[in-house]
Amino acid sequence: MTENTTLTAGKVWLVGAGPGDPDLLTLKAARLIGSADAIVYDHLVGEGVRALFPASARQVYVGKKAAKHTLKQEEINQLLVDLARQGLAVVRLKGGDPFIFGRGGEELEVLRAAGIGFEVVPGVTAAAGCAAYAGFPLTHRDHAQSVTFVTGHLKDHSIDLDWPALARPGQTVVFYMGVGGAPEICRQMIAHGLPASTPAAIIRRGTLPDQQTLLSTLDQLPQRIVEAGIKPPALIVVGSVVGLHDTLSWFESR
């Protein structure tokens, strides 16, 4: 795709749209979006990215909000198959990176079983984009030697996670889709060894002009979320790197 922007009929491109700021789209993602016959996109694809959709493309919104899904996942899978079989060049556009809590693997398994060709274009995942714009690194030699991305709820809607592993010191833990489960997340992290005073933050609408970063501690975060009226989608970040926000914040202080 370095020069040729012509897409192949009957094929699907699984594309990451990044965390919201359209300038964080990869060049390849932007070229594919601009050449697509059909674009199937999620709730987390930002307005700035949607502005790049060509008027000639069939645009299908399949967004999922908490407890409100436009289509079931099985229906989205079949939609991709049907569009490709109609001879369309399909861009399946997902917020962040499609292989990080984006169900991209599930959709590609269905395409493969149906004999549909596909390619994958990675995107800037929400954790990396939001942390960068909030002013704290996910890793730092003095604070965190590892970073863990974890979903705030499992497929069965539980949050039965490997808490001892998540509560180890010397790491940053990023919870996707964790707003509703914040009280249990914080309780478990403290119960399994992290000090109640561990820095924690929640980032809403990360990388967008109205980004909101709420700093707290592990024990106070659930109440702070309620007081601030934070609603999904948002990321929870736990670890001492959060304490660098005051020093390294650049986006919200411009």
PDB file of C-alpha atoms in Angstrom:
ATOM      1  CA  MET A   1       0.000   0.000   0.000  1.00  0.00           C
ATOM      2  CA  THR A   2       2.994   2.380  -0.133  1.00  0.00           C
ATOM      3  CA  GLU A   3       1.901   3.609  -3.571  1.00  0.00           C
ATOM      4  CA  ASN A   4      -1.121   1.656  -4.762  1.00  0.00           C
ATOM      5  CA  THR A   5      -4.335   2.529  -2.890  1.00  0.00           C
ATOM      6  CA  THR A   6      -6.568   0.240  -4.924  1.00  0.00           C
ATOM      7  CA  LEU A   7      -8.260  -2.294  -2.685  1.00  0.00           C
ATOM      8  CA  THR A   8      -9.138  -5.822  -3.727  1.00  0.00           C
ATOM      9  CA  ALA A   9     -12.799  -6.675  -4.225  1.00  0.00           C
ATOM     10  CA  GLY A  10     -14.196  -9.295  -1.873  1.00  0.00           C
ATOM     11  CA  LYS A  11     -11.580  -8.778   0.820  1.00  0.00           C
ATOM     12  CA  VAL A  12     -11.643  -7.377   4.380  1.00  0.00           C
ATOM     13  CA  TRP A  13      -9.082  -5.094   5.995  1.00  0.00           C
ATOM     14  CA  LEU A  14      -9.169  -5.132   9.802  1.00  0.00           C
ATOM     15  CA  VAL A  15      -7.961  -1.647  10.699  1.00  0.00           C
ATOM     16  CA  GLY A  16      -7.131   0.058  13.989  1.00  0.00           C
ATOM     17  CA  ALA A  17      -8.486   3.613  14.192  1.00  0.00           C
ATOM     18  CA  GLY A  18      -6.376   4.603  17.182  1.00  0.00           C
ATOM     19  CA  PRO A  19      -7.625   6.132  20.442  1.00  0.00           C
ATOM     20  CA  GLY A  20      -9.501   9.112  18.979  1.00  0.00           C
ATOM     21  CA  ASP A  21      -7.212  11.830  17.647  1.00  0.00           C
ATOM     22  CA  PRO A  22      -7.373  11.361  13.858  1.00  0.00           C
ATOM     23  CA  ASP A  23      -3.743  12.467  13.552  1.00  0.00           C
ATOM     24  CA  LEU A  24      -2.788   9.197  15.292  1.00  0.00           C
ATOM     25  CA  LEU A  25      -4.111   7.119  12.392  1.00  0.00           C
ATOM     26  CA  THR A  26      -1.404   5.291  10.510  1.00  0.00           C
ATOM     27  CA  LEU A  27      -0.843   6.369   6.915  1.00  0.00           C
ATOM     28  CA  LYS A  28      -1.936   2.948   5.720  1.00  0.00           C
ATOM     29  CA  ALA A  29      -5.163   3.131   7.726  1.00  0.00           C
ATOM     30  CA  ALA A  30      -5.996   6.531   6.238  1.00  0.00           C
ATOM     31  CA  ARG A  31      -5.367   5.308   2.689  1.00  0.00           C
ATOM     32  CA  LEU A  32      -7.521   2.242   3.171  1.00  0.00           C
ATOM     33  CA  ILE A  33     -10.380   4.241   4.672  1.00  0.00           C
ATOM     34  CA  GLY A  34     -10.277   6.644   1.754  1.00  0.00           C
ATOM     35  CA  SER A  35     -10.496   3.812  -0.783  1.00  0.00           C
ATOM     36  CA  ALA A  36     -13.012   1.473   0.814  1.00  0.00           C
ATOM     37  CA  ASP A  37     -16.279   0.354  -0.773  1.00  0.00           C
ATOM     38  CA  ALA A  38     -17.739  -0.395   2.663  1.00  0.00           C
ATOM     39  CA  ILE A  39     -16.707   0.646   6.174  1.00  0.00           C
ATOM     40  CA  VAL A  40     -17.995  -1.243   9.188  1.00  0.00           C
ATOM     41  CA  TYR A  41     -17.124   0.803  12.262  1.00  0.00           C
ATOM     42  CA  ASP A  42     -17.418   0.754  16.025  1.00  0.00           C
ATOM     43  CA  HIS A  43     -18.600   3.191  18.684  1.00  0.00           C
ATOM     44  CA  LEU A  44     -15.033   4.140  19.624  1.00  0.00           C
ATOM     45  CA  VAL A  45     -14.122   5.371  16.144  1.00  0.00           C
ATOM     46  CA  GLY A  46     -13.862   9.115  16.683  1.00  0.00           C
ATOM     47  CA  GLU A  47     -15.659  11.862  14.802  1.00  0.00           C
ATOM     48  CA  GLY A  48     -12.413  13.096  13.270  1.00  0.00           C
ATOM     49  CA  VAL A  49     -11.725   9.670  11.811  1.00  0.00           C
ATOM     50  CA  ARG A  50     -15.282   9.322  10.541  1.00  0.00           C
ATOM     51  CA  ALA A  51     -14.831  12.605   8.678  1.00  0.00           C
ATOM     52  CA  LEU A  52     -12.372  10.751   6.447  1.00  0.00           C
ATOM     53  CA  PHE A  53     -14.999   8.277   5.244  1.00  0.00           C
ATOM     54  CA  PRO A  54     -15.603   8.717   1.503  1.00  0.00           C
ATOM     55  CA  ALA A  55     -19.156   9.672   0.616  1.00  0.00           C
ATOM     56  CA  SER A  56     -19.250   6.810  -1.876  1.00  0.00           C
ATOM     57  CA  ALA A  57     -18.591   4.139   0.759  1.00  0.00           C
ATOM     58  CA  ARG A  58     -21.337   2.102   2.361  1.00  0.00           C
ATOM     59  CA  GLN A  59     -21.084   3.022   6.053  1.00  0.00           C
ATOM     60  CA  VAL A  60     -22.369   0.562   8.621  1.00  0.00           C
ATOM     61  CA  TYR A  61     -22.319   1.424  12.319  1.00  0.00           C
ATOM     62  CA  VAL A  62     -22.079  -1.627  14.576  1.00  0.00           C
ATOM     63  CA  GLY A  63     -21.121   0.106  17.815  1.00  0.00           C
ATOM     64  CA  LYS A  64     -21.347  -1.420  21.243  1.00  0.00           C
ATOM     65  CA  LYS A  65     -22.038   0.580  24.381  1.00  0.00           C
ATOM     66  CA  ALA A  66     -22.438  -0.837  27.854  1.00  0.00           C
ATOM     67  CA  ALA A  67     -25.542  -3.082  27.794  1.00  0.00           C
ATOM     68  CA  LYS A  68     -26.513  -1.694  24.376  1.00  0.00           C
ATOM     69  CA  HIS A  69     -25.265  -3.436  21.240  1.00  0.00           C
ATOM     70  CA  THR A  70     -26.326  -2.375  17.759  1.00  0.00           C
ATOM     71  CA  LEU A  71     -25.651  -5.912  16.502  1.00  0.00           C
ATOM     72  CA  LYS A  72     -24.598  -9.069  18.262  1.00  0.00           C
ATOM     73  CA  GLN A  73     -21.030 -10.139  17.594  1.00  0.00           C
ATOM     74  CA  GLU A  74     -22.228 -13.105  15.545  1.00  0.00           C
ATOM     75  CA  GLU A  75     -24.250 -10.739  13.357  1.00  0.00           C
ATOM     76  CA  ILE A  76     -21.229  -8.488  12.819  1.00  0.00           C
ATOM     77  CA  ASN A  77     -19.173 -11.515  11.814  1.00  0.00           C
ATOM     78  CA  GLN A  78     -21.780 -12.523   9.245  1.00  0.00           C
ATOM     79  CA  LEU A  79     -22.103  -8.951   7.975  1.00  0.00           C
ATOM     80  CA  LEU A  80     -18.408  -8.898   7.096  1.00  0.00           C
ATOM     81  CA  VAL A  81     -18.749 -12.166   5.224  1.00  0.00           C
ATOM     82  CA  ASP A  82     -21.827 -10.936   3.358  1.00  0.00           C
ATOM     83  CA  LEU A  83     -20.246  -7.625   2.317  1.00  0.00           C
ATOM     84  CA  ALA A  84     -17.099  -9.347   1.056  1.00  0.00           C
ATOM     85  CA  ARG A  85     -19.198 -11.872  -0.891  1.00  0.00           C
ATOM     86  CA  GLN A  86     -20.943  -8.945  -2.581  1.00  0.00           C
ATOM     87  CA  GLY A  87     -17.582  -8.114  -4.121  1.00  0.00           C
ATOM     88  CA  LEU A  88     -16.897  -5.086  -1.921  1.00  0.00           C
ATOM     89  CA  ALA A  89     -13.544  -3.979  -0.524  1.00  0.00           C
ATOM     90  CA  VAL A  90     -14.392  -3.822   3.175  1.00  0.00           C
ATOM     91  CA  VAL A  91     -12.630  -1.884   5.929  1.00  0.00           C
ATOM     92  CA  ARG A  92     -13.544  -3.174   9.383  1.00  0.00           C
ATOM     93  CA  LEU A  93     -12.610  -0.203  11.554  1.00  0.00           C
ATOM     94  CA  LYS A  94     -12.104  -0.526  15.294  1.00  0.00           C
ATOM     95  CA  GLY A  95     -11.050   1.977  17.932  1.00  0.00           C
ATOM     96  CA  GLY A  96      -7.510   1.564  19.206  1.00  0.00           C
ATOM     97  CA  ASP A  97      -5.845  -1.622  17.987  1.00  0.00           C
ATOM     98  CA  PRO A  98      -8.111  -4.395  16.676  1.00  0.00           C
ATOM     99  CA  PHE A  99      -6.100  -7.148  18.357  1.00  0.00           C
ATOM    100  CA  ILE A 100      -6.158  -5.594  21.850  1.00  0.00           C
ATOM    101  CA  PHE A 101      -9.597  -6.181  23.376  1.00  0.00           C
ATOM    102  CA  GLY A 102     -11.158  -5.488  19.982  1.00  0.00           C
ATOM    103  CA  ARG A 103     -12.506  -8.952  19.131  1.00  0.00           C
ATOM    104  CA  GLY A 104     -10.488  -8.761  15.942  1.00  0.00           C
ATOM    105  CA  GLY A 105      -9.271 -12.319  16.252  1.00  0.00           C
ATOM    106  CA  GLU A 106     -12.821 -13.627  16.569  1.00  0.00           C
ATOM    107  CA  GLU A 107     -13.897 -11.844  13.410  1.00  0.00           C
ATOM    108  CA  LEU A 108     -10.917 -13.062  11.407  1.00  0.00           C
ATOM    109  CA  GLU A 109     -11.548 -16.649  12.463  1.00  0.00           C
ATOM    110  CA  VAL A 110     -15.011 -16.392  10.897  1.00  0.00           C
ATOM    111  CA  LEU A 111     -13.623 -14.798   7.733  1.00  0.00           C
ATOM    112  CA  ARG A 112     -11.030 -17.549   7.395  1.00  0.00           C
ATOM    113  CA  ALA A 113     -13.676 -20.248   7.831  1.00  0.00           C
ATOM    114  CA  ALA A 114     -15.760 -18.565   5.105  1.00  0.00           C
ATOM    115  CA  GLY A 115     -12.814 -18.406   2.727  1.00  0.00           C
ATOM    116  CA  ILE A 116     -12.655 -14.581   2.787  1.00  0.00           C
ATOM    117  CA  GLY A 117      -9.248 -12.947   2.368  1.00  0.00           C
ATOM    118  CA  PHE A 118      -8.136 -10.366   4.917  1.00  0.00           C
ATOM    119  CA  GLU A 119      -5.293  -8.159   6.107  1.00  0.00           C
ATOM    120  CA  VAL A 120      -4.642  -6.492   9.462  1.00  0.00           C
ATOM    121  CA  VAL A 121      -3.517  -2.895  10.020  1.00  0.00           C
ATOM    122  CA  PRO A 122      -2.496  -2.238  13.648  1.00  0.00           C
ATOM    123  CA  GLY A 123      -3.524   0.939  15.447  1.00  0.00           C
ATOM    124  CA  VAL A 124      -2.332   2.901  18.461  1.00  0.00           C
ATOM    125  CA  THR A 125      -3.987   1.123  21.346  1.00  0.00           C
ATOM    126  CA  ALA A 126      -5.930   3.187  23.874  1.00  0.00           C
ATOM    127  CA  ALA A 127      -3.503   2.468  26.711  1.00  0.00           C
ATOM    128  CA  ALA A 128      -0.499   3.845  24.839  1.00  0.00           C
ATOM    129  CA  GLY A 129      -2.316   6.826  23.358  1.00  0.00           C
ATOM    130  CA  CYS A 130      -4.184   7.859  26.494  1.00  0.00           C
ATOM    131  CA  ALA A 131      -1.199   7.492  28.809  1.00  0.00           C
ATOM    132  CA  ALA A 132       0.992   9.519  26.462  1.00  0.00           C
ATOM    133  CA  TYR A 133      -1.576  12.325  26.282  1.00  0.00           C
ATOM    134  CA  ALA A 134      -2.186  12.165  30.046  1.00  0.00           C
ATOM    135  CA  GLY A 135       1.496  12.668  30.780  1.00  0.00           C
ATOM    136  CA  PHE A 136       2.680   9.441  32.312  1.00  0.00           C
ATOM    137  CA  PRO A 137       4.770   6.694  30.682  1.00  0.00           C
ATOM    138  CA  LEU A 138       3.549   3.147  30.997  1.00  0.00           C
ATOM    139  CA  THR A 139       7.067   1.970  31.796  1.00  0.00           C
ATOM    140  CA  HIS A 140       9.890   3.785  33.561  1.00  0.00           C
ATOM    141  CA  ARG A 141      13.135   2.415  34.993  1.00  0.00           C
ATOM    142  CA  ASP A 142      12.403   3.951  38.404  1.00  0.00           C
ATOM    143  CA  HIS A 143       8.752   2.924  38.548  1.00  0.00           C
ATOM    144  CA  ALA A 144       7.586   0.101  36.299  1.00  0.00           C
ATOM    145  CA  GLN A 145       9.595  -2.616  34.599  1.00  0.00           C
ATOM    146  CA  SER A 146       6.528  -4.137  32.976  1.00  0.00           C
ATOM    147  CA  VAL A 147       3.055  -3.146  31.846  1.00  0.00           C
ATOM    148  CA  THR A 148      -0.065  -5.297  31.772  1.00  0.00           C
ATOM    149  CA  PHE A 149      -3.219  -4.670  29.757  1.00  0.00           C
ATOM    150  CA  VAL A 150      -6.285  -6.351  31.208  1.00  0.00           C
ATOM    151  CA  THR A 151     -10.001  -6.239  30.517  1.00  0.00           C
ATOM    152  CA  GLY A 152     -12.221  -4.871  33.245  1.00  0.00           C
ATOM    153  CA  HIS A 153     -14.830  -7.541  32.559  1.00  0.00           C
ATOM    154  CA  LEU A 154     -14.684 -10.987  31.051  1.00  0.00           C
ATOM    155  CA  LYS A 155     -16.936 -12.572  28.442  1.00  0.00           C
ATOM    156  CA  ASP A 156     -19.282 -13.790  31.191  1.00  0.00           C
ATOM    157  CA  HIS A 157     -19.350 -10.227  32.632  1.00  0.00           C
ATOM    158  CA  SER A 158     -17.327 -11.249  35.696  1.00  0.00           C
ATOM    159  CA  ILE A 159     -14.027  -9.697  36.769  1.00  0.00           C
ATOM    160  CA  ASP A 160     -12.472 -12.859  38.157  1.00  0.00           C
ATOM    161  CA  LEU A 161      -8.872 -12.032  37.227  1.00  0.00           C
ATOM    162  CA  ASP A 162      -5.408 -13.161  38.338  1.00  0.00           C
ATOM    163  CA  TRP A 163      -5.284 -10.623  41.140  1.00  0.00           C
ATOM    164  CA  PRO A 164      -1.996 -11.784  42.740  1.00  0.00           C
ATOM    165  CA  ALA A 165      -0.220 -11.269  39.392  1.00  0.00           C
ATOM    166  CA  LEU A 166      -1.881  -7.893  38.803  1.00  0.00           C
ATOM    167  CA  ALA A 167      -1.009  -6.639  42.304  1.00  0.00           C
ATOM    168  CA  ARG A 168       2.713  -7.258  42.017  1.00  0.00           C
ATOM    169  CA  PRO A 169       4.920  -4.214  42.571  1.00  0.00           C
ATOM    170  CA  GLY A 170       7.080  -2.659  39.874  1.00  0.00           C
ATOM    171  CA  GLN A 171       4.503  -2.714  37.094  1.00  0.00           C
ATOM    172  CA  THR A 172       1.771  -0.609  35.517  1.00  0.00           C
ATOM    173  CA  VAL A 173      -1.663  -2.154  35.073  1.00  0.00           C
ATOM    174  CA  VAL A 174      -4.145  -0.718  32.573  1.00  0.00           C
ATOM    175  CA  PHE A 175      -7.769  -1.806  32.837  1.00  0.00           C
ATOM    176  CA  TYR A 176      -9.840  -1.496  29.688  1.00  0.00           C
ATOM    177  CA  MET A 177     -13.629  -1.296  30.173  1.00  0.00           C
ATOM    178  CA  GLY A 178     -13.213  -1.051  33.934  1.00  0.00           C
ATOM    179  CA  VAL A 179     -15.378   1.881  34.974  1.00  0.00           C
ATOM    180  CA  GLY A 180     -18.322  -0.202  36.182  1.00  0.00           C
ATOM    181  CA  GLY A 181     -16.040  -2.646  37.969  1.00  0.00           C
ATOM    182  CA  ALA A 182     -13.792  -0.016  39.586  1.00  0.00           C
ATOM    183  CA  PRO A 183     -14.871  -0.731  43.191  1.00  0.00           C
ATOM    184  CA  GLU A 184     -14.120  -4.448  42.826  1.00  0.00           C
ATOM    185  CA  ILE A 185     -10.903  -3.822  40.886  1.00  0.00           C
ATOM    186  CA  CYS A 186      -9.551  -1.482  43.539  1.00  0.00           C
ATOM    187  CA  ARG A 187     -10.689  -3.706  46.398  1.00  0.00           C
ATOM    188  CA  GLN A 188      -8.991  -6.753  44.923  1.00  0.00           C
ATOM    189  CA  MET A 189      -5.762  -4.947  44.109  1.00  0.00           C
ATOM    190  CA  ILE A 190      -5.507  -3.746  47.716  1.00  0.00           C
ATOM    191  CA  ALA A 191      -6.520  -7.126  49.137  1.00  0.00           C
ATOM    192  CA  HIS A 192      -3.750  -8.806  47.164  1.00  0.00           C
ATOM    193  CA  GLY A 193      -0.956  -6.568  48.339  1.00  0.00           C
ATOM    194  CA  LEU A 194      -0.891  -3.149  46.732  1.00  0.00           C
ATOM    195  CA  PRO A 195      -0.903  -0.243  49.216  1.00  0.00           C
ATOM    196  CA  ALA A 196      -4.143   1.696  49.360  1.00  0.00           C
ATOM    197  CA  SER A 197      -2.086   4.804  48.576  1.00  0.00           C
ATOM    198  CA  THR A 198      -0.909   3.429  45.195  1.00  0.00           C
ATOM    199  CA  PRO A 199      -1.404   6.125  42.528  1.00  0.00           C
ATOM    200  CA  ALA A 200      -4.291   5.442  40.180  1.00  0.00           C
ATOM    201  CA  ALA A 201      -5.960   7.402  37.415  1.00  0.00           C
ATOM    202  CA  ILE A 202      -8.873   7.227  35.059  1.00  0.00           C
ATOM    203  CA  ILE A 203      -8.718   8.756  31.587  1.00  0.00           C
ATOM    204  CA  ARG A 204     -11.864   9.554  29.640  1.00  0.00           C
ATOM    205  CA  ARG A 205     -11.941  10.601  25.976  1.00  0.00           C
ATOM    206  CA  GLY A 206      -8.203  10.254  25.800  1.00  0.00           C
ATOM    207  CA  THR A 207      -6.333  12.115  23.013  1.00  0.00           C
ATOM    208  CA  LEU A 208      -9.417  14.221  22.216  1.00  0.00           C
ATOM    209  CA  PRO A 209      -9.696  17.962  22.970  1.00  0.00           C
ATOM    210  CA  ASP A 210     -11.988  17.347  25.963  1.00  0.00           C
ATOM    211  CA  GLN A 211      -9.794  14.618  27.486  1.00  0.00           C
ATOM    212  CA  GLN A 212     -10.365  14.230  31.219  1.00  0.00           C
ATOM    213  CA  THR A 213      -7.690  12.768  33.500  1.00  0.00           C
ATOM    214  CA  LEU A 214      -8.696  12.095  37.081  1.00  0.00           C
ATOM    215  CA  LEU A 215      -5.835  11.397  39.501  1.00  0.00           C
ATOM    216  CA  SER A 216      -6.415   9.517  42.719  1.00  0.00           C
ATOM    217  CA  THR A 217      -5.211   6.641  44.853  1.00  0.00           C
ATOM    218  CA  LEU A 218      -6.349   3.058  44.709  1.00  0.00           C
ATOM    219  CA  ASP A 219      -8.583   3.340  47.757  1.00  0.00           C
ATOM    220  CA  GLN A 220     -10.177   6.627  46.704  1.00  0.00           C
ATOM    221  CA  LEU A 221     -10.599   6.037  42.977  1.00  0.00           C
ATOM    222  CA  PRO A 222     -14.115   4.496  42.995  1.00  0.00           C
ATOM    223  CA  GLN A 223     -15.537   7.404  44.976  1.00  0.00           C
ATOM    224  CA  ARG A 224     -13.716   9.939  42.814  1.00  0.00           C
ATOM    225  CA  ILE A 225     -15.232   8.343  39.706  1.00  0.00           C
ATOM    226  CA  VAL A 226     -18.727   8.718  41.179  1.00  0.00           C
ATOM    227  CA  GLU A 227     -18.121  12.298  42.277  1.00  0.00           C
ATOM    228  CA  ALA A 228     -16.773  13.300  38.863  1.00  0.00           C
ATOM    229  CA  GLY A 229     -19.575  11.496  37.021  1.00  0.00           C
ATOM    230  CA  ILE A 230     -17.135   9.549  34.845  1.00  0.00           C
ATOM    231  CA  LYS A 231     -18.918   7.297  32.359  1.00  0.00           C
ATOM    232  CA  PRO A 232     -17.520   4.697  29.939  1.00  0.00           C
ATOM    233  CA  PRO A 233     -15.531   4.523  27.827  1.00  0.00           C
ATOM    234  CA  ALA A 234     -12.517   5.234  30.008  1.00  0.00           C
ATOM    235  CA  LEU A 235      -9.259   3.594  31.046  1.00  0.00           C
ATOM    236  CA  ILE A 236      -8.041   2.910  34.566  1.00  0.00           C
ATOM    237  CA  VAL A 237      -4.272   3.060  35.117  1.00  0.00           C
ATOM    238  CA  VAL A 238      -2.712   1.779  38.343  1.00  0.00           C
ATOM    239  CA  GLY A 239       0.924   2.241  39.306  1.00  0.00           C
ATOM    240  CA  SER A 240       3.476   4.755  40.507  1.00  0.00           C
ATOM    241  CA  VAL A 241       3.977   6.101  36.967  1.00  0.00           C
ATOM    242  CA  VAL A 242       0.680   7.938  37.465  1.00  0.00           C
ATOM    243  CA  GLY A 243       2.531  10.166  39.918  1.00  0.00           C
ATOM    244  CA  LEU A 244       4.558  11.594  37.030  1.00  0.00           C
ATOM    245  CA  HIS A 245       1.486  13.334  35.606  1.00  0.00           C
ATOM    246  CA  ASP A 246       2.192  16.657  37.319  1.00  0.00           C
ATOM    247  CA  THR A 247       5.708  16.718  35.893  1.00  0.00           C
ATOM    248  CA  LEU A 248       5.102  15.330  32.414  1.00  0.00           C
ATOM    249  CA  SER A 249       1.580  16.494  31.570  1.00  0.00           C
ATOM    250  CA  TRP A 250       1.594  18.412  28.294  1.00  0.00           C
ATOM    251  CA  PHE A 251      -1.685  17.915  26.461  1.00  0.00           C
ATOM    252  CA  GLU A 252      -4.158  19.159  29.043  1.00  0.00           C
ATOM    253  CA  SER A 253      -1.903  22.055  30.115  1.00  0.00           C
ATOM    254  CA  ARG A 254      -1.371  23.556  26.655  1.00  0.00           C
TER     255      ARG A 254
END
